[in-house]
Amino acid sequence: MDGQSLIAAASAVGAGLAMIAGIGAGIGQGYAAGKGAEAVGKQPEAQGVITRTMLLGAAVAETTGIYGLVIALILLFANPLLG
Amino acid sequence: MDGQSLIAAASAVGAGLAMIAGIGAGIGQGYAAGKGAEAVGKQPEAQGVITRTMLLGAAVAETTGIYGLVIALILLFANPLLG
Amino acid sequence: MDGQSLIAAASAVGAGLAMIAGIGAGIGQGYAAGKGAEAVGKQPEAQGVITRTMLLGAAVAETTGIYGLVIALILLFANPLLG
């Protein structure tokens, strides 16, 4: 077994591990969705502004999941560790 | 044992790890479902707008789970690390 | 040890790891069921619409668990990594 294969194998595991970051965004955005639905139920006439605030916050919560995705894609498609 | 087999083996583990991201969407979307049911119970006449907000938020929460699925499918079917 | 055996062994681990995603749907749907029961207890006359909203949200929360199941089944029955 050569060293390059070991690095590539570890990169595949690393890419999978990086995706675990998505747990946080999933929980957080779901919480935002629940609170948004609750608020719209209380003030249906404010639906536009509630939805806008919910989506703005969810977009921020998405960032760390996207960081994980970017690292996974780098490990797979532009791996600087492979010579 | 050859290097390609090691990379393929590690990719199988990586694909499994990537799916763990789905924990977040499950918790978050379930929370949104609970809050949506609660809100509909209080204002049944606002059911349409509550359900719409709940589903919109849940769709955003789904994204990181789909990122994990995409990485897993790449590792299995279009693995760039396998020569 | 030959490479095919290593890939098959790692696929068994990967399939197991993929199922961990189910933690999320279990927690989330349980929360939705609890909130649904609470809401029906408060407004028994709105039971139909509450149950419908709860089941709709729970169906969405199921998706990431199903993604994990699909990846596990692919690793077991249609493994593209095994030559």
PDB file of C-alpha atoms in Angstrom, chain B residues 26 39 45-49 58-59 64 75 80 82:
ATOM      1  CA  GLY B  26     -35.093  15.190  11.745  1.00  0.00           C
ATOM      2  CA  ALA B  39     -50.532  26.758  16.291  1.00  0.00           C
ATOM      3  CA  GLU B  45     -58.761  29.343  10.620  1.00  0.00           C
ATOM      4  CA  ALA B  46     -55.069  30.238   9.968  1.00  0.00           C
ATOM      5  CA  GLN B  47     -54.163  26.678   9.014  1.00  0.00           C
ATOM      6  CA  GLY B  48     -53.153  27.535   5.455  1.00  0.00           C
ATOM      7  CA  VAL B  49     -50.639  30.232   6.333  1.00  0.00           C
ATOM      8  CA  ALA B  58     -38.696  22.733   7.028  1.00  0.00           C
ATOM      9  CA  ALA B  59     -37.494  22.885   3.420  1.00  0.00           C
ATOM     10  CA  THR B  64     -27.866  20.178   5.110  1.00  0.00           C
ATOM     11  CA  LEU B  75     -18.397   8.795  -2.609  1.00  0.00           C
ATOM     12  CA  PRO B  80     -12.947  11.232  -7.653  1.00  0.00           C
ATOM     13  CA  LEU B  82     -10.635   6.256  -7.032  1.00  0.00           C
TER      14      LEU B  82
END
